[in-house]
PDB file of C-alpha atoms and ligand atoms in Angstrom:
ATOM      1  CA  MET A  25      92.455  97.221  81.456  1.00  0.00           C
ATOM      2  CA  PRO A  26      95.554  95.068  80.572  1.00  0.00           C
ATOM      3  CA  GLU A  27      98.134  95.596  83.179  1.00  0.00           C
ATOM      4  CA  LEU A  28     101.614  94.329  82.861  1.00  0.00           C
ATOM      5  CA  PRO A  29     100.882  90.575  84.100  1.00  0.00           C
ATOM      6  CA  GLU A  30      98.021  90.706  81.237  1.00  0.00           C
ATOM      7  CA  VAL A  31     100.596  92.059  78.892  1.00  0.00           C
ATOM      8  CA  GLU A  32     103.221  89.458  79.813  1.00  0.00           C
ATOM      9  CA  PHE A  33     100.802  87.079  79.323  1.00  0.00           C
ATOM     10  CA  VAL A  34     100.091  87.759  75.826  1.00  0.00           C
ATOM     11  CA  ARG A  35     104.039  88.739  75.077  1.00  0.00           C
ATOM     12  CA  ARG A  36     104.649  84.648  75.945  1.00  0.00           C
ATOM     13  CA  THR A  37     102.180  83.508  73.753  1.00  0.00           C
ATOM     14  CA  VAL A  38     102.671  85.593  70.916  1.00  0.00           C
ATOM     15  CA  ALA A  39     106.099  85.037  71.467  1.00  0.00           C
ATOM     16  CA  SER A  40     105.922  81.152  71.372  1.00  0.00           C
ATOM     17  CA  VAL A  41     104.714  81.199  67.501  1.00  0.00           C
ATOM     18  CA  ALA A  42     106.495  84.290  66.187  1.00  0.00           C
ATOM     19  CA  GLU A  43     110.063  84.915  67.883  1.00  0.00           C
ATOM     20  CA  GLY A  44     112.066  84.048  64.834  1.00  0.00           C
ATOM     21  CA  GLU A  45     109.211  83.621  61.821  1.00  0.00           C
ATOM     22  CA  ARG A  46     109.019  85.688  59.118  1.00  0.00           C
ATOM     23  CA  ILE A  47     105.821  87.875  58.935  1.00  0.00           C
ATOM     24  CA  GLU A  48     104.279  86.761  55.331  1.00  0.00           C
ATOM     25  CA  ARG A  49     101.895  90.237  55.247  1.00  0.00           C
ATOM     26  CA  ALA A  50     100.101  92.136  57.638  1.00  0.00           C
ATOM     27  CA  VAL A  51      96.304  92.618  57.031  1.00  0.00           C
ATOM     28  CA  VAL A  52      95.288  96.882  57.954  1.00  0.00           C
ATOM     29  CA  ARG A  53      91.968  97.262  58.608  1.00  0.00           C
ATOM     30  CA  ARG A  54      91.306 100.480  59.196  1.00  0.00           C
ATOM     31  CA  ALA A  55      93.518 103.611  59.551  1.00  0.00           C
ATOM     32  CA  GLY A  56      94.679 103.835  63.230  1.00  0.00           C
ATOM     33  CA  LEU A  57      93.285 103.029  66.855  1.00  0.00           C
ATOM     34  CA  ARG A  58      94.328 106.403  69.400  1.00  0.00           C
ATOM     35  CA  ARG A  59      96.310 107.210  66.899  1.00  0.00           C
ATOM     36  CA  PRO A  60      96.629 106.819  63.241  1.00  0.00           C
ATOM     37  CA  PHE A  61      99.067 103.473  62.177  1.00  0.00           C
ATOM     38  CA  PRO A  62     102.070 104.484  60.601  1.00  0.00           C
ATOM     39  CA  VAL A  63     102.515 104.890  57.185  1.00  0.00           C
ATOM     40  CA  ASP A  64     102.466 102.093  55.004  1.00  0.00           C
ATOM     41  CA  LEU A  65     102.559  99.540  57.814  1.00  0.00           C
ATOM     42  CA  ALA A  66     101.316  96.595  55.676  1.00  0.00           C
ATOM     43  CA  ALA A  67     104.349  96.934  53.270  1.00  0.00           C
ATOM     44  CA  ARG A  68     106.680  97.619  56.058  1.00  0.00           C
ATOM     45  CA  VAL A  69     106.443  95.354  57.272  1.00  0.00           C
ATOM     46  CA  ALA A  70     106.278  92.614  55.079  1.00  0.00           C
ATOM     47  CA  GLY A  71     108.895  89.838  54.472  1.00  0.00           C
ATOM     48  CA  VAL A  72     110.427  91.034  57.744  1.00  0.00           C
ATOM     49  CA  THR A  73     111.314  88.615  60.646  1.00  0.00           C
ATOM     50  CA  ILE A  74     109.996  89.270  64.104  1.00  0.00           C
ATOM     51  CA  VAL A  75     113.342  89.085  66.098  1.00  0.00           C
ATOM     52  CA  ARG A  76     112.252  89.193  69.395  1.00  0.00           C
ATOM     53  CA  LEU A  77     109.505  90.378  71.422  1.00  0.00           C
ATOM     54  CA  SER A  78     109.763  92.068  74.991  1.00  0.00           C
ATOM     55  CA  ARG A  79     108.130  94.263  77.270  1.00  0.00           C
ATOM     56  CA  ARG A  80     108.377  97.068  78.952  1.00  0.00           C
ATOM     57  CA  GLY A  81     105.573  98.399  81.508  1.00  0.00           C
ATOM     58  CA  LYS A  82     102.660  97.618  79.682  1.00  0.00           C
ATOM     59  CA  TYR A  83     104.332  97.840  76.072  1.00  0.00           C
ATOM     60  CA  LEU A  84     105.091  95.438  73.733  1.00  0.00           C
ATOM     61  CA  LEU A  85     108.010  95.357  71.804  1.00  0.00           C
ATOM     62  CA  ALA A  86     108.366  93.568  68.766  1.00  0.00           C
ATOM     63  CA  GLU A  87     112.051  94.122  67.357  1.00  0.00           C
ATOM     64  CA  LEU A  88     112.124  93.638  63.855  1.00  0.00           C
ATOM     65  CA  SER A  89     114.588  92.409  61.248  1.00  0.00           C
ATOM     66  CA  ALA A  90     114.101  95.276  58.896  1.00  0.00           C
ATOM     67  CA  GLY A  91     116.146  97.363  62.165  1.00  0.00           C
ATOM     68  CA  SER A  92     112.422  98.882  63.499  1.00  0.00           C
ATOM     69  CA  THR A  93     110.404  97.903  66.045  1.00  0.00           C
ATOM     70  CA  LEU A  94     106.915  97.552  66.397  1.00  0.00           C
ATOM     71  CA  VAL A  95     105.939  99.182  69.718  1.00  0.00           C
ATOM     72  CA  MET A  96     102.545  98.086  70.920  1.00  0.00           C
ATOM     73  CA  HIS A  97     100.108  99.065  73.872  1.00  0.00           C
ATOM     74  CA  LEU A  98      96.663  97.329  74.927  1.00  0.00           C
ATOM     75  CA  GLY A  99      95.037 100.351  76.216  1.00  0.00           C
ATOM     76  CA  MET A 100      91.687  99.839  77.495  1.00  0.00           C
ATOM     77  CA  SER A 101      90.401  96.736  76.164  1.00  0.00           C
ATOM     78  CA  GLY A 102      93.184  95.779  73.819  1.00  0.00           C
ATOM     79  CA  TRP A 103      94.532  92.180  73.257  1.00  0.00           C
ATOM     80  CA  ILE A 104      96.408  90.208  71.102  1.00  0.00           C
ATOM     81  CA  ARG A 105      95.901  86.830  70.180  1.00  0.00           C
ATOM     82  CA  VAL A 106      97.482  83.808  68.105  1.00  0.00           C
ATOM     83  CA  GLU A 107      94.997  82.499  65.388  1.00  0.00           C
ATOM     84  CA  PRO A 108      95.293  79.263  63.029  1.00  0.00           C
ATOM     85  CA  ALA A 109      95.671  79.895  59.502  1.00  0.00           C
ATOM     86  CA  SER A 110      91.774  79.413  58.419  1.00  0.00           C
ATOM     87  CA  TYR A 111      90.901  82.202  60.872  1.00  0.00           C
ATOM     88  CA  GLU A 112      88.699  85.075  59.242  1.00  0.00           C
ATOM     89  CA  PRO A 113      88.884  88.419  61.184  1.00  0.00           C
ATOM     90  CA  GLU A 114      86.114  89.849  63.337  1.00  0.00           C
ATOM     91  CA  LEU A 115      84.713  93.123  63.894  1.00  0.00           C
ATOM     92  CA  HIS A 116      87.393  94.657  66.318  1.00  0.00           C
ATOM     93  CA  ASP A 117      90.083  92.855  64.719  1.00  0.00           C
ATOM     94  CA  HIS A 118      92.318  95.915  63.256  1.00  0.00           C
ATOM     95  CA  VAL A 119      95.552  94.472  62.226  1.00  0.00           C
ATOM     96  CA  VAL A 120      96.185  90.629  61.333  1.00  0.00           C
ATOM     97  CA  PHE A 121      99.787  89.432  61.023  1.00  0.00           C
ATOM     98  CA  VAL A 122      99.940  86.632  58.531  1.00  0.00           C
ATOM     99  CA  LEU A 123     103.412  84.704  59.440  1.00  0.00           C
ATOM    100  CA  ALA A 124     105.350  82.182  57.202  1.00  0.00           C
ATOM    101  CA  SER A 125     103.925  79.436  59.418  1.00  0.00           C
ATOM    102  CA  GLY A 126     100.682  80.290  58.527  1.00  0.00           C
ATOM    103  CA  SER A 127      99.464  81.246  62.002  1.00  0.00           C
ATOM    104  CA  LYS A 128      97.703  84.884  62.470  1.00  0.00           C
ATOM    105  CA  VAL A 129      98.863  87.276  64.998  1.00  0.00           C
ATOM    106  CA  VAL A 130      95.673  89.159  65.399  1.00  0.00           C
ATOM    107  CA  PHE A 131      95.785  92.605  67.453  1.00  0.00           C
ATOM    108  CA  ASN A 132      91.849  93.251  68.776  1.00  0.00           C
ATOM    109  CA  ASP A 133      90.852  96.017  70.086  1.00  0.00           C
ATOM    110  CA  PRO A 134      87.353  97.137  70.811  1.00  0.00           C
ATOM    111  CA  ARG A 135      87.360 100.185  72.257  1.00  0.00           C
ATOM    112  CA  ARG A 136      90.482 101.333  70.095  1.00  0.00           C
ATOM    113  CA  PHE A 137      92.739 102.854  72.852  1.00  0.00           C
ATOM    114  CA  GLY A 138      95.329 100.993  72.244  1.00  0.00           C
ATOM    115  CA  VAL A 139      98.668 102.094  70.317  1.00  0.00           C
ATOM    116  CA  LEU A 140     100.643 100.100  67.371  1.00  0.00           C
ATOM    117  CA  ASP A 141     103.716 102.648  65.995  1.00  0.00           C
ATOM    118  CA  LEU A 142     106.848 101.481  64.298  1.00  0.00           C
ATOM    119  CA  VAL A 143     109.784 102.541  64.987  1.00  0.00           C
ATOM    120  CA  PRO A 144     113.969 102.562  64.640  1.00  0.00           C
ATOM    121  CA  THR A 145     115.036 100.087  67.066  1.00  0.00           C
ATOM    122  CA  GLN A 146     117.778 102.296  67.448  1.00  0.00           C
ATOM    123  CA  GLU A 147     115.126 105.301  68.661  1.00  0.00           C
ATOM    124  CA  VAL A 148     112.922 102.624  70.635  1.00  0.00           C
ATOM    125  CA  SER A 149     113.943 103.586  74.176  1.00  0.00           C
ATOM    126  CA  ARG A 150     113.420 107.451  73.330  1.00  0.00           C
ATOM    127  CA  TRP A 151     109.883 106.900  72.199  1.00  0.00           C
ATOM    128  CA  PRO A 152     108.184 109.787  74.768  1.00  0.00           C
ATOM    129  CA  ALA A 153     106.014 107.515  76.667  1.00  0.00           C
ATOM    130  CA  LEU A 154     109.008 104.316  76.959  1.00  0.00           C
ATOM    131  CA  ALA A 155     111.535 107.397  77.676  1.00  0.00           C
ATOM    132  CA  ALA A 156     109.259 108.097  80.664  1.00  0.00           C
ATOM    133  CA  LEU A 157     108.711 104.734  82.248  1.00  0.00           C
ATOM    134  CA  GLY A 158     109.886 104.162  86.258  1.00  0.00           C
ATOM    135  CA  PRO A 159     111.683 101.169  87.008  1.00  0.00           C
ATOM    136  CA  GLU A 160     110.284  97.678  86.091  1.00  0.00           C
ATOM    137  CA  PRO A 161     109.063  96.362  89.260  1.00  0.00           C
ATOM    138  CA  LEU A 162     110.249  92.691  88.549  1.00  0.00           C
ATOM    139  CA  SER A 163     113.509  94.240  87.867  1.00  0.00           C
ATOM    140  CA  ALA A 164     116.322  94.974  90.490  1.00  0.00           C
ATOM    141  CA  ASP A 165     116.029  98.647  89.154  1.00  0.00           C
ATOM    142  CA  PHE A 166     112.479  98.626  91.713  1.00  0.00           C
ATOM    143  CA  ASP A 167     112.978  98.567  95.406  1.00  0.00           C
ATOM    144  CA  ALA A 168     111.648 100.246  98.391  1.00  0.00           C
ATOM    145  CA  ALA A 169     114.284 103.386  97.706  1.00  0.00           C
ATOM    146  CA  SER A 170     113.047 104.021  94.143  1.00  0.00           C
ATOM    147  CA  LEU A 171     109.588 103.702  95.225  1.00  0.00           C
ATOM    148  CA  ALA A 172     110.657 106.316  98.033  1.00  0.00           C
ATOM    149  CA  ARG A 173     112.361 108.338  96.048  1.00  0.00           C
ATOM    150  CA  ALA A 174     109.280 108.876  93.183  1.00  0.00           C
ATOM    151  CA  CYS A 175     107.481 109.524  95.917  1.00  0.00           C
ATOM    152  CA  ALA A 176     108.898 112.163  98.028  1.00  0.00           C
ATOM    153  CA  GLY A 177     107.420 115.070  98.575  1.00  0.00           C
ATOM    154  CA  SER A 178     104.372 114.127  96.392  1.00  0.00           C
ATOM    155  CA  ARG A 179     101.006 115.363  98.505  1.00  0.00           C
ATOM    156  CA  ARG A 180      98.893 112.661  95.975  1.00  0.00           C
ATOM    157  CA  ALA A 181      97.492 109.522  97.241  1.00  0.00           C
ATOM    158  CA  ILE A 182      99.455 106.708  97.300  1.00  0.00           C
ATOM    159  CA  LYS A 183      97.295 104.839  94.979  1.00  0.00           C
ATOM    160  CA  VAL A 184      97.191 107.786  92.002  1.00  0.00           C
ATOM    161  CA  ALA A 185     101.204 107.615  91.924  1.00  0.00           C
ATOM    162  CA  LEU A 186     100.776 104.194  91.756  1.00  0.00           C
ATOM    163  CA  LEU A 187      99.268 104.397  88.766  1.00  0.00           C
ATOM    164  CA  ASP A 188     101.608 106.893  87.314  1.00  0.00           C
ATOM    165  CA  GLN A 189     103.853 104.924  85.171  1.00  0.00           C
ATOM    166  CA  ARG A 190     106.871 107.322  86.193  1.00  0.00           C
ATOM    167  CA  VAL A 191     106.805 105.951  89.476  1.00  0.00           C
ATOM    168  CA  VAL A 192     106.511 102.453  88.509  1.00  0.00           C
ATOM    169  CA  ALA A 193     105.719 100.854  85.036  1.00  0.00           C
ATOM    170  CA  GLY A 194     103.056  98.098  84.209  1.00  0.00           C
ATOM    171  CA  LEU A 195     100.614  98.713  87.327  1.00  0.00           C
ATOM    172  CA  GLY A 196      96.981  99.842  86.787  1.00  0.00           C
ATOM    173  CA  ASN A 197      93.924  99.998  88.692  1.00  0.00           C
ATOM    174  CA  ILE A 198      93.799  96.240  89.744  1.00  0.00           C
ATOM    175  CA  TYR A 199      97.370  95.474  91.081  1.00  0.00           C
ATOM    176  CA  ALA A 200      97.611  98.998  92.850  1.00  0.00           C
ATOM    177  CA  SER A 201      94.489  98.192  94.995  1.00  0.00           C
ATOM    178  CA  GLU A 202      96.148  94.756  95.228  1.00  0.00           C
ATOM    179  CA  ALA A 203      99.253  95.715  96.334  1.00  0.00           C
ATOM    180  CA  LEU A 204      98.327  97.852  98.637  1.00  0.00           C
ATOM    181  CA  HIS A 205      96.133  94.827 100.319  1.00  0.00           C
ATOM    182  CA  VAL A 206      98.905  93.083 100.774  1.00  0.00           C
ATOM    183  CA  ALA A 207     100.865  96.012 102.220  1.00  0.00           C
ATOM    184  CA  ARG A 208      98.328  96.860 104.640  1.00  0.00           C
ATOM    185  CA  LEU A 209      98.537 100.281 103.454  1.00  0.00           C
ATOM    186  CA  SER A 210      95.202 102.727 102.968  1.00  0.00           C
ATOM    187  CA  PRO A 211      95.289 103.892  99.847  1.00  0.00           C
ATOM    188  CA  ARG A 212      94.386 107.250 100.494  1.00  0.00           C
ATOM    189  CA  ARG A 213      97.378 107.829 102.580  1.00  0.00           C
ATOM    190  CA  GLN A 214     100.183 110.121 100.987  1.00  0.00           C
ATOM    191  CA  ALA A 215     102.646 109.063  98.833  1.00  0.00           C
ATOM    192  CA  SER A 216     105.109 110.965 100.620  1.00  0.00           C
ATOM    193  CA  ALA A 217     104.785 109.207 103.679  1.00  0.00           C
ATOM    194  CA  LEU A 218     106.933 106.437 101.603  1.00  0.00           C
ATOM    195  CA  SER A 219     110.189 108.592 102.529  1.00  0.00           C
ATOM    196  CA  THR A 220     111.361 110.234 105.270  1.00  0.00           C
ATOM    197  CA  HIS A 221     114.684 112.056 104.909  1.00  0.00           C
ATOM    198  CA  GLY A 222     115.074 110.579 101.608  1.00  0.00           C
ATOM    199  CA  GLN A 223     115.014 107.415 103.457  1.00  0.00           C
ATOM    200  CA  PRO A 224     112.242 104.403 102.232  1.00  0.00           C
ATOM    201  CA  THR A 225     110.224 104.145 105.224  1.00  0.00           C
ATOM    202  CA  ALA A 226     108.722 100.860 106.688  1.00  0.00           C
ATOM    203  CA  ALA A 227     105.625 101.252 104.921  1.00  0.00           C
ATOM    204  CA  ALA A 228     107.986 101.773 101.358  1.00  0.00           C
ATOM    205  CA  HIS A 229     109.242  98.727 102.186  1.00  0.00           C
ATOM    206  CA  ARG A 230     106.166  96.698 102.194  1.00  0.00           C
ATOM    207  CA  LEU A 231     104.451  97.853  99.421  1.00  0.00           C
ATOM    208  CA  ALA A 232     107.656  97.310  97.220  1.00  0.00           C
ATOM    209  CA  ALA A 233     107.653  93.769  98.536  1.00  0.00           C
ATOM    210  CA  ALA A 234     103.593  93.446  97.920  1.00  0.00           C
ATOM    211  CA  ILE A 235     104.154  95.079  93.869  1.00  0.00           C
ATOM    212  CA  ARG A 236     106.802  92.169  93.225  1.00  0.00           C
ATOM    213  CA  ALA A 237     104.281  89.366  95.170  1.00  0.00           C
ATOM    214  CA  VAL A 238     101.597  90.658  93.413  1.00  0.00           C
ATOM    215  CA  LEU A 239     102.394  90.866  90.211  1.00  0.00           C
ATOM    216  CA  THR A 240     104.530  87.513  90.245  1.00  0.00           C
ATOM    217  CA  ARG A 241     101.524  85.811  91.607  1.00  0.00           C
ATOM    218  CA  ALA A 242      99.719  87.075  88.943  1.00  0.00           C
ATOM    219  CA  VAL A 243     102.042  85.838  86.121  1.00  0.00           C
ATOM    220  CA  GLU A 244     102.224  82.661  87.030  1.00  0.00           C
ATOM    221  CA  GLN A 245      98.499  82.226  87.373  1.00  0.00           C
ATOM    222  CA  LEU A 246      97.869  83.586  84.287  1.00  0.00           C
ATOM    223  CA  ALA A 247     100.423  80.869  82.696  1.00  0.00           C
ATOM    224  CA  ARG A 248      98.532  78.436  84.197  1.00  0.00           C
ATOM    225  CA  ASN A 249      95.601  79.235  83.153  1.00  0.00           C
ATOM    226  CA  ALA A 250      94.344  79.016  86.972  1.00  0.00           C
ATOM    227  CA  ASP A 251      90.480  80.058  87.190  1.00  0.00           C
ATOM    228  CA  GLY A 252      88.768  80.956  90.550  1.00  0.00           C
ATOM    229  CA  GLN A 253      89.399  83.889  92.724  1.00  0.00           C
ATOM    230  CA  ARG A 254      92.272  85.737  91.312  1.00  0.00           C
ATOM    231  CA  PHE A 255      92.118  88.872  93.671  1.00  0.00           C
ATOM    232  CA  ARG A 256      91.799  89.473  96.631  1.00  0.00           C
ATOM    233  CA  VAL A 257      89.851  93.342  96.702  1.00  0.00           C
ATOM    234  CA  TYR A 258      89.641  94.037  93.546  1.00  0.00           C
ATOM    235  CA  ASP A 259      86.103  94.451  92.387  1.00  0.00           C
ATOM    236  CA  ARG A 260      84.648  92.805  95.537  1.00  0.00           C
ATOM    237  CA  GLU A 261      83.124  95.502  96.759  1.00  0.00           C
ATOM    238  CA  GLY A 262      80.728  94.497 100.316  1.00  0.00           C
ATOM    239  CA  GLN A 263      83.134  90.987 100.681  1.00  0.00           C
ATOM    240  CA  ARG A 264      84.785  89.760 103.643  1.00  0.00           C
ATOM    241  CA  CYS A 265      88.316  90.704 103.616  1.00  0.00           C
ATOM    242  CA  PRO A 266      90.019  87.738 102.639  1.00  0.00           C
ATOM    243  CA  ARG A 267      92.984  88.295 105.531  1.00  0.00           C
ATOM    244  CA  ARG A 268      92.766  86.068 108.138  1.00  0.00           C
ATOM    245  CA  ARG A 269      90.958  87.700 111.471  1.00  0.00           C
ATOM    246  CA  CYS A 270      90.555  90.925 109.943  1.00  0.00           C
ATOM    247  CA  GLY A 271      86.502  90.657 110.032  1.00  0.00           C
ATOM    248  CA  GLY A 272      86.495  94.135 107.736  1.00  0.00           C
ATOM    249  CA  ARG A 273      84.742  94.324 104.464  1.00  0.00           C
ATOM    250  CA  VAL A 274      86.124  95.628 101.180  1.00  0.00           C
ATOM    251  CA  ARG A 275      85.037  98.906  99.977  1.00  0.00           C
ATOM    252  CA  ARG A 276      85.345 101.140  96.651  1.00  0.00           C
ATOM    253  CA  ILE A 277      86.224 104.991  96.809  1.00  0.00           C
ATOM    254  CA  VAL A 278      86.797 106.806  93.697  1.00  0.00           C
ATOM    255  CA  GLN A 279      90.496 108.779  93.523  1.00  0.00           C
ATOM    256  CA  ALA A 280      91.546 110.328  90.330  1.00  0.00           C
ATOM    257  CA  ALA A 281      88.297 109.275  88.696  1.00  0.00           C
ATOM    258  CA  ARG A 282      88.668 105.692  88.849  1.00  0.00           C
ATOM    259  CA  SER A 283      87.811 102.710  91.695  1.00  0.00           C
ATOM    260  CA  THR A 284      89.877 101.881  94.278  1.00  0.00           C
ATOM    261  CA  PHE A 285      88.950  98.967  96.222  1.00  0.00           C
ATOM    262  CA  PHE A 286      90.693  98.391  99.935  1.00  0.00           C
ATOM    263  CA  CYS A 287      89.735  97.524 103.563  1.00  0.00           C
ATOM    264  CA  PRO A 288      89.676  99.994 105.876  1.00  0.00           C
ATOM    265  CA  ALA A 289      89.790  98.035 108.667  1.00  0.00           C
ATOM    266  CA  CYS A 290      93.497  96.909 107.958  1.00  0.00           C
ATOM    267  CA  GLN A 291      94.891  99.269 105.729  1.00  0.00           C
ATOM    268  CA  ARG A 292      96.019 101.984 107.023  1.00  0.00           C
TER     269      ARG A 292
HETATM  270 ZN1   ZN B   3      90.757  93.686 106.086  1.00  0.00          ZN
END
């Protein structure tokens, strides 16, 4: 499932060809994804210029010259690619934006949990899912104090709290596991352990720093198109913990119906 680094990768890729470009036409190949597409989507974006492509959490926001913004979420399996003019859409290409340059911006989503909505730009910040988002983890709004505040009194496991987009925007199953490993924190600890008397604990400071580090590194790796071992613990059940001199092995447990990967030896 695409998380902040993957969505940021898509944003940069698409922005490089689409920002400042006019949408010649849009080809809408089905009625919707998780929800129906906006009425008359194709007609409403035809001839309009993409002013700016930004990201908030896992959402992509394409601000259009017509005073509206395309709000997109990649769901479980979505991706947005840039293809040449000669490209012919495939089965799961649900919307194709044909730019004036001829390039095609293709929204592909096999499992169809994605979202594509068209919202008046002035109302974007009030769009319910966006309005509910917590701080952006790579911005100054996010730190140990904001993390501790969001988790204060929460009896949920810390891993489960990190998936809550109101706590911090953009984390998902992969990078939550990765950050907890960097911070040496057990995913099973109670989220409330991040604050004491309203102040962030040492664990909160470690975790906030780990979240930033893990996401920053992933964004850079994706930008470099780096292959090789990307993850420390995610999807590495049974393998040796990558922490030097740890000697533990990665375990997989299920929390809130999602897999968590961690090292019981060094994550406490
Ligand atoms: Zn370990």
